[in-house]
Amino acid sequence: MHELSLCGDLMEQVLAIAKAHHAKKIVSIIVRIGPLSGIEPMLLESAFSISRAGTLAEEAQMFTETLPIRVQCNSCGAESKAVINNLICGSCGDFNTKLLSGDELILARVELETADASPIN
Amino acid sequence: MCNTCGCNVTAGNRHLLFQQPQKKTVTAISVLSNLLKHNDQQAQLNRAKLDAHGILAINLMSSPGSGKTALLEATIQRLKDKFRIAVIEGDLETENDAERIRAQGVPAYQITTGTACHLDAHLTQHALEHLNLSEIDLLFIENVGNLVCPASFDLGHHRNVTLLSVTEGDDKPAKYPVMFRAADLMLITKTDLLPYLDDFSPAKAERCQRALASDVPIFALSSRSGEGLATWLQWLENEVSQHKLRVQQNQTLQPRVQQDGHKSHRQPPEIRFRPV
């Protein structure tokens, strides 16, 4: 159950973004999770429902996107899909592979309700 | 998958379904920042502090009862005349492990986490304040016995050592891939018990570890009989001397997994407004 302590970090980042943009409230939070990050999306969502109480994110929805595990072989160069406890090359079977995706833990997007939403930049 | 009970709505597409009518007052911001940013920043500070004193920090992780403290006792007995060693102990309750370490004549600080199942960079920072860093060459951080959560937290250490005792299953790396993939070194412990256990195969444990695309060294040893300890002690000595050279050149070392993760996924922090 370290999802709850992780959620502390998440809330801090999200609230800082909301404050920087003078948001009235946080509408939604989108998080990208790779299976090898060790984070369980469902547990993170339930931890979030506890952490958000009494903050600008009180009514916010959290959406988690699970990313696929992909590896690249250092021997034959092939890219292949892998599963969490078998990261060997799908093409030649060598274990000398590099993880391309699957261990991410990324706060991807935040939707804020602001008084004025005119695009900047 | 159907449109009757809603099972075709997944975490990945739910936001499309519930997308709010285009409200002028809603702003979407792309962030792409690591969720563990706060912990990782503290970890970098801890690492810088350790490097400033030329200390090599090793994080020991395993299930409860796999022999982390016994390994430390055996290691300290054999290395304390060569290096100045200190230990940070992580447990939910009691000072027992720190007392076992102090009995070996080296300083130990016990972190009691209460109910938290892992150490993090902030708990480690607090513990570092209780140690005299100018009198340490080698710092062991004995993490809370747990094969799940400790793997996700950078403490500011340099190397992850993961223990697997022969009284556990030899397929543990396949069952707990996040933890075992994080290892910079894997130790198979309590090998003196192997003659009594017909269901643990060190070769199978190694196969399961290699399936995680892990090419790290694997040593088998027994803290009780001393068998195999020499290879582990030699590894430690090399690591300490390499780290001293590294910090002299103002370089540092991150545990393998964190290093790889940063290399392959780090994207410049990006915040922008986008009309929804």
Short mmCIF file of C-alpha atoms in Angstrom, two decimals:
data_model
loop_
_atom_site.label_atom_id
_atom_site.label_comp_id
_atom_site.label_asym_id
_atom_site.label_seq_id
_atom_site.Cartn_x
_atom_site.Cartn_y
_atom_site.Cartn_z
CA MET A 1 0.00 0.00 0.00
CA HIS A 2 2.51 2.65 -0.94
CA GLU A 3 -0.01 4.12 -3.37
CA LEU A 4 -1.23 6.40 -0.57
CA SER A 5 2.22 7.87 0.09
CA LEU A 6 2.70 8.27 -3.64
CA CYS A 7 -0.58 10.11 -3.79
CA GLY A 8 0.88 12.70 -1.41
CA ASP A 9 3.51 13.52 -4.03
CA LEU A 10 0.87 13.59 -6.75
CA MET A 11 -1.41 15.94 -4.80
CA GLU A 12 1.48 18.29 -4.09
CA GLN A 13 2.34 18.55 -7.79
CA VAL A 14 -1.26 18.90 -8.91
CA LEU A 15 -2.09 21.55 -6.32
CA ALA A 16 1.04 23.50 -7.23
CA ILE A 17 -0.03 23.52 -10.88
CA ALA A 18 -3.56 24.59 -9.91
CA LYS A 19 -2.19 27.40 -7.78
CA ALA A 20 0.17 28.59 -10.50
CA HIS A 21 -2.75 28.88 -12.89
CA HIS A 22 -5.16 30.41 -10.36
CA ALA A 23 -7.58 27.54 -10.84
CA LYS A 24 -10.90 27.46 -9.05
CA LYS A 25 -10.91 23.71 -9.01
CA ILE A 26 -9.27 20.66 -10.51
CA VAL A 27 -11.54 18.80 -12.91
CA SER A 28 -9.50 15.75 -13.79
CA ILE A 29 -6.06 14.20 -13.49
CA ILE A 30 -4.62 11.77 -16.02
CA VAL A 31 -1.83 9.47 -14.88
CA ARG A 32 0.17 7.07 -17.07
CA ILE A 33 1.37 3.92 -15.37
CA GLY A 34 3.64 1.16 -16.62
CA PRO A 35 3.18 -2.25 -14.98
CA LEU A 36 6.87 -2.31 -13.95
CA SER A 37 6.49 0.86 -11.88
CA GLY A 38 5.03 -1.32 -9.15
CA ILE A 39 1.93 0.86 -8.87
CA GLU A 40 -1.54 -0.68 -8.99
CA PRO A 41 -3.88 1.71 -10.87
CA MET A 42 -6.94 0.70 -8.86
CA LEU A 43 -5.16 1.27 -5.55
CA LEU A 44 -3.87 4.64 -6.75
CA GLU A 45 -7.41 5.66 -7.67
CA SER A 46 -8.75 4.69 -4.26
CA ALA A 47 -5.82 6.41 -2.51
CA PHE A 48 -6.61 9.51 -4.55
CA SER A 49 -10.21 9.52 -3.37
CA ILE A 50 -8.83 9.81 0.19
CA SER A 51 -6.08 12.35 -0.52
CA ARG A 52 -8.25 14.76 -2.50
CA ALA A 53 -10.62 15.47 0.41
CA GLY A 54 -10.69 19.12 1.40
CA THR A 55 -8.52 20.30 -1.50
CA LEU A 56 -9.11 21.97 -4.85
CA ALA A 57 -9.22 18.44 -6.26
CA GLU A 58 -12.14 17.42 -4.05
CA GLU A 59 -14.39 16.73 -7.05
CA ALA A 60 -11.66 15.76 -9.49
CA GLN A 61 -11.72 12.48 -11.38
CA MET A 62 -8.57 10.46 -11.81
CA PHE A 63 -7.99 8.51 -15.02
CA THR A 64 -5.17 6.00 -15.22
CA GLU A 65 -3.73 4.82 -18.52
CA THR A 66 -1.76 1.60 -18.44
CA LEU A 67 1.19 1.60 -20.82
CA PRO A 68 2.45 -1.52 -22.62
CA ILE A 69 5.75 -3.24 -21.79
CA ARG A 70 8.13 -3.09 -24.75
CA VAL A 71 11.78 -4.14 -24.93
CA GLN A 72 14.55 -3.76 -27.47
CA CYS A 73 17.12 -6.50 -27.85
CA ASN A 74 20.76 -5.44 -27.41
CA SER A 75 21.87 -8.45 -29.47
CA CYS A 76 19.58 -8.62 -32.52
CA GLY A 77 18.04 -5.16 -32.27
CA ALA A 78 14.44 -6.36 -32.55
CA GLU A 79 11.68 -4.57 -30.67
CA SER A 80 9.07 -6.76 -29.05
CA LYS A 81 6.22 -6.82 -26.58
CA ALA A 82 6.99 -8.41 -23.23
CA VAL A 83 5.20 -9.41 -20.05
CA ILE A 84 6.07 -8.20 -16.58
CA ASN A 85 8.13 -11.22 -15.48
CA ASN A 86 9.55 -12.15 -18.85
CA LEU A 87 11.51 -9.35 -20.47
CA ILE A 88 13.58 -11.45 -22.85
CA CYS A 89 13.70 -10.67 -26.58
CA GLY A 90 10.58 -11.96 -28.35
CA SER A 91 12.60 -12.48 -31.51
CA CYS A 92 15.87 -14.22 -30.55
CA GLY A 93 15.23 -15.04 -26.86
CA ASP A 94 18.29 -13.19 -25.52
CA PHE A 95 17.89 -11.75 -22.02
CA ASN A 96 20.14 -8.81 -22.81
CA THR A 97 17.36 -6.33 -23.55
CA LYS A 98 16.61 -2.70 -22.81
CA LEU A 99 13.22 -1.61 -21.54
CA LEU A 100 11.63 0.89 -23.94
CA SER A 101 8.39 1.36 -22.06
CA GLY A 102 6.57 -0.14 -19.11
CA ASP A 103 8.05 1.40 -15.95
CA GLU A 104 6.57 4.87 -16.30
CA LEU A 105 4.82 6.69 -13.51
CA ILE A 106 3.83 9.95 -15.09
CA LEU A 107 1.44 12.72 -14.29
CA ALA A 108 0.40 13.35 -17.88
CA ARG A 109 -2.36 15.92 -17.82
CA VAL A 110 -4.40 18.05 -15.47
CA GLU A 111 -7.66 19.77 -16.33
CA LEU A 112 -8.39 22.90 -14.40
CA GLU A 113 -11.40 25.09 -14.10
CA THR A 114 -10.21 28.64 -14.30
CA ALA A 115 -12.01 31.94 -14.58
CA ASP A 116 -10.38 32.58 -17.92
CA ALA A 117 -9.10 29.79 -20.11
CA SER A 118 -7.61 31.74 -22.97
CA PRO A 119 -4.69 29.79 -24.45
CA ILE A 120 -1.22 31.01 -23.56
CA ASN A 121 1.97 30.43 -25.56
CA MET B 1 -17.10 -6.44 -24.33
CA CYS B 2 -20.63 -5.10 -24.75
CA ASN B 3 -22.67 -1.98 -24.68
CA THR B 4 -25.16 -3.39 -22.20
CA CYS B 5 -23.36 -3.60 -18.89
CA GLY B 6 -20.64 -1.07 -19.58
CA CYS B 7 -17.72 -3.51 -19.53
CA ASN B 8 -16.37 -1.94 -22.70
CA VAL B 9 -15.59 1.21 -20.74
CA THR B 10 -12.01 0.93 -19.54
CA ALA B 11 -9.65 3.14 -17.60
CA GLY B 12 -8.15 4.14 -20.94
CA ASN B 13 -11.32 5.37 -22.63
CA ARG B 14 -13.57 6.39 -19.76
CA HIS B 15 -12.51 10.00 -20.00
CA LEU B 16 -13.85 10.15 -23.56
CA LEU B 17 -17.26 9.03 -22.36
CA PHE B 18 -17.44 11.46 -19.52
CA GLN B 19 -15.78 14.28 -21.35
CA GLN B 20 -17.53 17.37 -20.27
CA PRO B 21 -19.30 19.56 -22.79
CA GLN B 22 -16.78 22.07 -24.00
CA LYS B 23 -16.70 24.47 -21.14
CA LYS B 24 -14.87 27.64 -21.81
CA THR B 25 -13.52 27.74 -18.32
CA VAL B 26 -11.75 24.39 -18.35
CA THR B 27 -8.07 24.33 -19.19
CA ALA B 28 -6.08 21.18 -19.88
CA ILE B 29 -2.43 21.18 -18.93
CA SER B 30 0.06 18.62 -20.15
CA VAL B 31 2.54 17.96 -17.42
CA LEU B 32 4.51 14.76 -18.09
CA SER B 33 6.34 14.80 -14.81
CA ASN B 34 7.37 11.85 -12.73
CA LEU B 35 4.90 11.17 -9.93
CA LEU B 36 7.77 10.49 -7.59
CA LYS B 37 9.38 13.85 -8.33
CA HIS B 38 9.23 14.98 -4.72
CA ASN B 39 10.87 11.80 -3.44
CA ASP B 40 13.42 11.80 -6.25
CA GLN B 41 14.48 15.38 -5.57
CA GLN B 42 15.14 14.52 -1.92
CA ALA B 43 16.99 11.37 -3.06
CA GLN B 44 19.31 13.50 -5.21
CA LEU B 45 20.05 15.73 -2.21
CA ASN B 46 20.78 12.69 -0.05
CA ARG B 47 23.09 11.28 -2.72
CA ALA B 48 24.93 14.59 -3.03
CA LYS B 49 25.38 14.68 0.74
CA LEU B 50 26.74 11.11 0.80
CA ASP B 51 29.03 11.83 -2.16
CA ALA B 52 30.39 14.93 -0.45
CA HIS B 53 31.65 12.62 2.29
CA GLY B 54 32.78 9.89 -0.14
CA ILE B 55 30.29 7.40 1.30
CA LEU B 56 28.98 4.44 -0.71
CA ALA B 57 25.38 3.66 0.26
CA ILE B 58 23.88 0.22 -0.34
CA ASN B 59 20.16 -0.49 -0.05
CA LEU B 60 19.39 -4.05 1.09
CA MET B 61 15.97 -5.32 0.07
CA SER B 62 14.25 -8.68 0.56
CA SER B 63 11.30 -10.35 2.21
CA PRO B 64 11.23 -10.37 6.03
CA GLY B 65 13.42 -13.11 7.44
CA SER B 66 15.71 -13.67 4.47
CA GLY B 67 18.78 -12.80 6.49
CA LYS B 68 19.53 -9.12 5.87
CA THR B 69 20.60 -8.38 9.45
CA ALA B 70 22.55 -11.65 9.74
CA LEU B 71 24.37 -10.78 6.50
CA LEU B 72 25.23 -7.36 7.92
CA GLU B 73 26.55 -8.90 11.14
CA ALA B 74 28.77 -11.32 9.21
CA THR B 75 29.92 -8.53 6.88
CA ILE B 76 30.73 -6.07 9.66
CA GLN B 77 32.74 -8.70 11.56
CA ARG B 78 34.94 -9.21 8.51
CA LEU B 79 35.17 -5.65 7.14
CA LYS B 80 35.08 -3.31 10.12
CA ASP B 81 38.86 -3.09 10.32
CA LYS B 82 39.06 -2.14 6.64
CA PHE B 83 36.19 0.33 6.33
CA ARG B 84 34.23 2.58 8.65
CA ILE B 85 30.75 1.11 8.41
CA ALA B 86 27.37 2.44 9.57
CA VAL B 87 23.85 1.08 9.18
CA ILE B 88 20.39 2.58 8.85
CA GLU B 89 17.76 0.04 9.87
CA GLY B 90 14.17 0.17 8.67
CA ASP B 91 11.44 -1.71 10.50
CA LEU B 92 7.85 -1.09 11.41
CA GLU B 93 8.63 -1.30 15.14
CA THR B 94 11.45 -2.06 17.66
CA GLU B 95 15.14 -1.16 17.96
CA ASN B 96 16.11 -4.85 17.82
CA ASP B 97 18.02 -4.79 14.55
CA ALA B 98 19.90 -1.59 15.37
CA GLU B 99 20.94 -3.15 18.69
CA ARG B 100 22.26 -6.24 16.89
CA ILE B 101 24.34 -3.96 14.65
CA ARG B 102 25.60 -1.81 17.55
CA ALA B 103 26.71 -5.03 19.27
CA GLN B 104 29.15 -5.41 16.36
CA GLY B 105 30.70 -2.07 17.34
CA VAL B 106 29.44 0.14 14.52
CA PRO B 107 26.90 2.99 14.65
CA ALA B 108 23.32 2.21 13.68
CA TYR B 109 20.22 4.36 13.45
CA GLN B 110 16.83 2.69 13.60
CA ILE B 111 13.95 4.12 11.58
CA THR B 112 10.62 2.81 12.83
CA THR B 113 8.08 3.43 10.13
CA GLY B 114 4.97 2.61 12.18
CA THR B 115 2.77 1.12 9.52
CA ALA B 116 4.62 2.29 6.40
CA CYS B 117 5.88 -0.64 4.36
CA HIS B 118 8.99 1.00 2.87
CA LEU B 119 11.66 3.63 3.43
CA ASP B 120 11.62 6.78 1.33
CA ALA B 121 14.08 9.58 0.65
CA HIS B 122 12.68 11.80 3.42
CA LEU B 123 12.93 9.12 6.13
CA THR B 124 16.49 8.48 4.93
CA GLN B 125 17.37 12.16 5.13
CA HIS B 126 16.15 12.24 8.71
CA ALA B 127 18.27 9.20 9.56
CA LEU B 128 21.38 10.72 7.90
CA GLU B 129 21.13 13.64 10.32
CA HIS B 130 21.71 11.22 13.19
CA LEU B 131 24.93 9.78 11.80
CA ASN B 132 28.38 11.33 11.76
CA LEU B 133 28.93 11.24 8.01
CA SER B 134 32.56 12.29 8.19
CA GLU B 135 33.34 8.97 9.88
CA ILE B 136 31.73 6.59 7.38
CA ASP B 137 33.03 4.87 4.23
CA LEU B 138 30.26 2.36 3.71
CA LEU B 139 26.62 2.87 4.67
CA PHE B 140 24.12 0.03 4.56
CA ILE B 141 20.44 0.88 4.48
CA GLU B 142 18.45 -2.16 5.53
CA ASN B 143 15.03 -1.52 4.02
CA VAL B 144 11.77 -2.77 5.51
CA GLY B 145 11.37 -6.49 4.74
CA ASN B 146 8.97 -6.35 1.82
CA LEU B 147 9.28 -7.46 -1.79
CA VAL B 148 6.83 -4.90 -3.17
CA CYS B 149 7.00 -1.25 -2.14
CA PRO B 150 10.70 -0.55 -1.40
CA ALA B 151 11.51 -1.11 -5.09
CA SER B 152 9.72 2.09 -6.13
CA PHE B 153 11.62 4.53 -3.91
CA ASP B 154 15.05 6.00 -4.58
CA LEU B 155 16.59 6.75 -1.17
CA GLY B 156 19.66 8.53 -2.51
CA HIS B 157 21.72 5.34 -2.32
CA HIS B 158 24.08 3.98 -4.99
CA ARG B 159 23.41 0.26 -5.24
CA ASN B 160 20.46 -2.08 -4.70
CA VAL B 161 21.24 -5.50 -3.29
CA THR B 162 18.32 -7.95 -3.29
CA LEU B 163 18.41 -11.08 -1.13
CA LEU B 164 16.60 -14.34 -1.85
CA SER B 165 16.94 -17.00 0.85
CA VAL B 166 16.76 -20.68 -0.02
CA THR B 167 13.83 -21.15 2.38
CA GLU B 168 11.73 -19.08 -0.03
CA GLY B 169 10.57 -20.17 -3.49
CA ASP B 170 13.16 -20.21 -6.27
CA ASP B 171 10.59 -18.52 -8.53
CA LYS B 172 10.43 -15.33 -6.41
CA PRO B 173 11.97 -13.18 -9.19
CA ALA B 174 9.09 -14.23 -11.49
CA LYS B 175 6.52 -13.48 -8.76
CA TYR B 176 7.98 -10.12 -7.70
CA PRO B 177 9.51 -8.80 -10.95
CA VAL B 178 9.49 -5.11 -9.99
CA MET B 179 11.69 -5.78 -6.96
CA PHE B 180 14.12 -8.22 -8.54
CA ARG B 181 14.53 -6.13 -11.70
CA ALA B 182 15.74 -3.30 -9.46
CA ALA B 183 18.70 -5.36 -8.19
CA ASP B 184 22.28 -4.35 -8.95
CA LEU B 185 23.36 -7.55 -7.22
CA MET B 186 21.36 -10.58 -6.17
CA LEU B 187 22.37 -12.71 -3.20
CA ILE B 188 21.05 -16.22 -2.62
CA THR B 189 21.32 -16.54 1.18
CA LYS B 190 21.21 -19.33 3.80
CA THR B 191 22.87 -21.81 1.43
CA ASP B 192 23.90 -23.90 4.48
CA LEU B 193 20.24 -25.03 4.53
CA LEU B 194 20.24 -26.25 0.91
CA PRO B 195 20.93 -29.91 1.84
CA TYR B 196 17.66 -29.94 3.81
CA LEU B 197 15.53 -28.37 1.09
CA ASP B 198 14.83 -30.37 -2.04
CA ASP B 199 12.60 -27.74 -3.62
CA PHE B 200 14.98 -24.80 -4.06
CA SER B 201 17.14 -24.78 -7.18
CA PRO B 202 19.72 -21.96 -7.35
CA ALA B 203 19.85 -22.54 -11.12
CA LYS B 204 16.11 -21.94 -11.43
CA ALA B 205 16.35 -18.80 -9.28
CA GLU B 206 19.02 -17.54 -11.67
CA ARG B 207 16.87 -18.39 -14.73
CA CYS B 208 13.94 -16.42 -13.27
CA GLN B 209 16.25 -13.47 -12.59
CA ARG B 210 17.69 -13.54 -16.13
CA ALA B 211 14.15 -13.58 -17.57
CA LEU B 212 13.83 -10.04 -16.16
CA ALA B 213 16.54 -8.91 -18.60
CA SER B 214 18.87 -8.70 -15.61
CA ASP B 215 22.56 -9.40 -16.22
CA VAL B 216 23.59 -8.57 -12.63
CA PRO B 217 26.00 -10.78 -10.67
CA ILE B 218 24.37 -13.50 -8.53
CA PHE B 219 26.30 -14.79 -5.50
CA ALA B 220 25.26 -17.65 -3.24
CA LEU B 221 26.36 -17.47 0.39
CA SER B 222 25.69 -18.41 3.97
CA SER B 223 26.15 -15.80 6.69
CA ARG B 224 26.14 -18.59 9.30
CA SER B 225 28.80 -20.89 7.83
CA GLY B 226 30.69 -18.16 6.01
CA GLU B 227 30.54 -20.12 2.74
CA GLY B 228 30.55 -17.81 -0.28
CA LEU B 229 31.07 -14.65 1.81
CA ALA B 230 34.49 -13.94 0.27
CA THR B 231 32.97 -13.13 -3.16
CA TRP B 232 30.47 -10.73 -1.58
CA LEU B 233 33.16 -9.01 0.51
CA GLN B 234 35.36 -8.65 -2.57
CA TRP B 235 32.43 -7.09 -4.47
CA LEU B 236 31.91 -4.61 -1.60
CA GLU B 237 35.60 -3.69 -1.48
CA ASN B 238 35.63 -3.03 -5.23
CA GLU B 239 32.47 -0.94 -4.99
CA VAL B 240 33.83 1.18 -2.12
CA SER B 241 37.13 1.88 -3.88
CA GLN B 242 35.45 2.58 -7.23
CA HIS B 243 33.06 4.97 -5.53
CA LYS B 244 35.91 6.88 -3.88
CA LEU B 245 37.45 7.39 -7.33
CA ARG B 246 34.08 8.35 -8.78
CA VAL B 247 33.39 11.10 -6.25
CA GLN B 248 36.93 12.44 -6.63
CA GLN B 249 36.00 13.08 -10.26
CA ASN B 250 32.72 14.68 -9.17
CA GLN B 251 30.70 11.79 -10.53
CA THR B 252 28.08 9.71 -8.83
CA LEU B 253 26.16 6.52 -9.38
CA GLN B 254 22.45 5.84 -9.36
CA PRO B 255 20.99 2.40 -8.85
CA ARG B 256 20.63 0.73 -12.25
CA VAL B 257 16.86 0.84 -12.55
CA GLN B 258 16.48 4.50 -11.67
CA GLN B 259 19.32 5.34 -14.06
CA ASP B 260 17.71 3.45 -16.96
CA GLY B 261 14.28 4.87 -16.25
CA HIS B 262 15.64 8.39 -16.33
CA LYS B 263 17.59 7.81 -19.52
CA SER B 264 14.77 6.30 -21.51
CA HIS B 265 11.78 8.25 -20.32
CA ARG B 266 12.89 11.63 -19.12
CA GLN B 267 11.04 14.26 -21.05
CA PRO B 268 11.49 17.97 -20.53
CA PRO B 269 8.84 19.19 -18.13
CA GLU B 270 6.18 20.73 -20.25
CA ILE B 271 3.30 22.83 -19.09
CA ARG B 272 1.02 24.36 -21.64
CA PHE B 273 -2.50 25.52 -21.99
CA ARG B 274 -4.75 23.85 -24.45
CA PRO B 275 -8.39 24.66 -25.14
CA VAL B 276 -10.49 21.60 -24.39
#
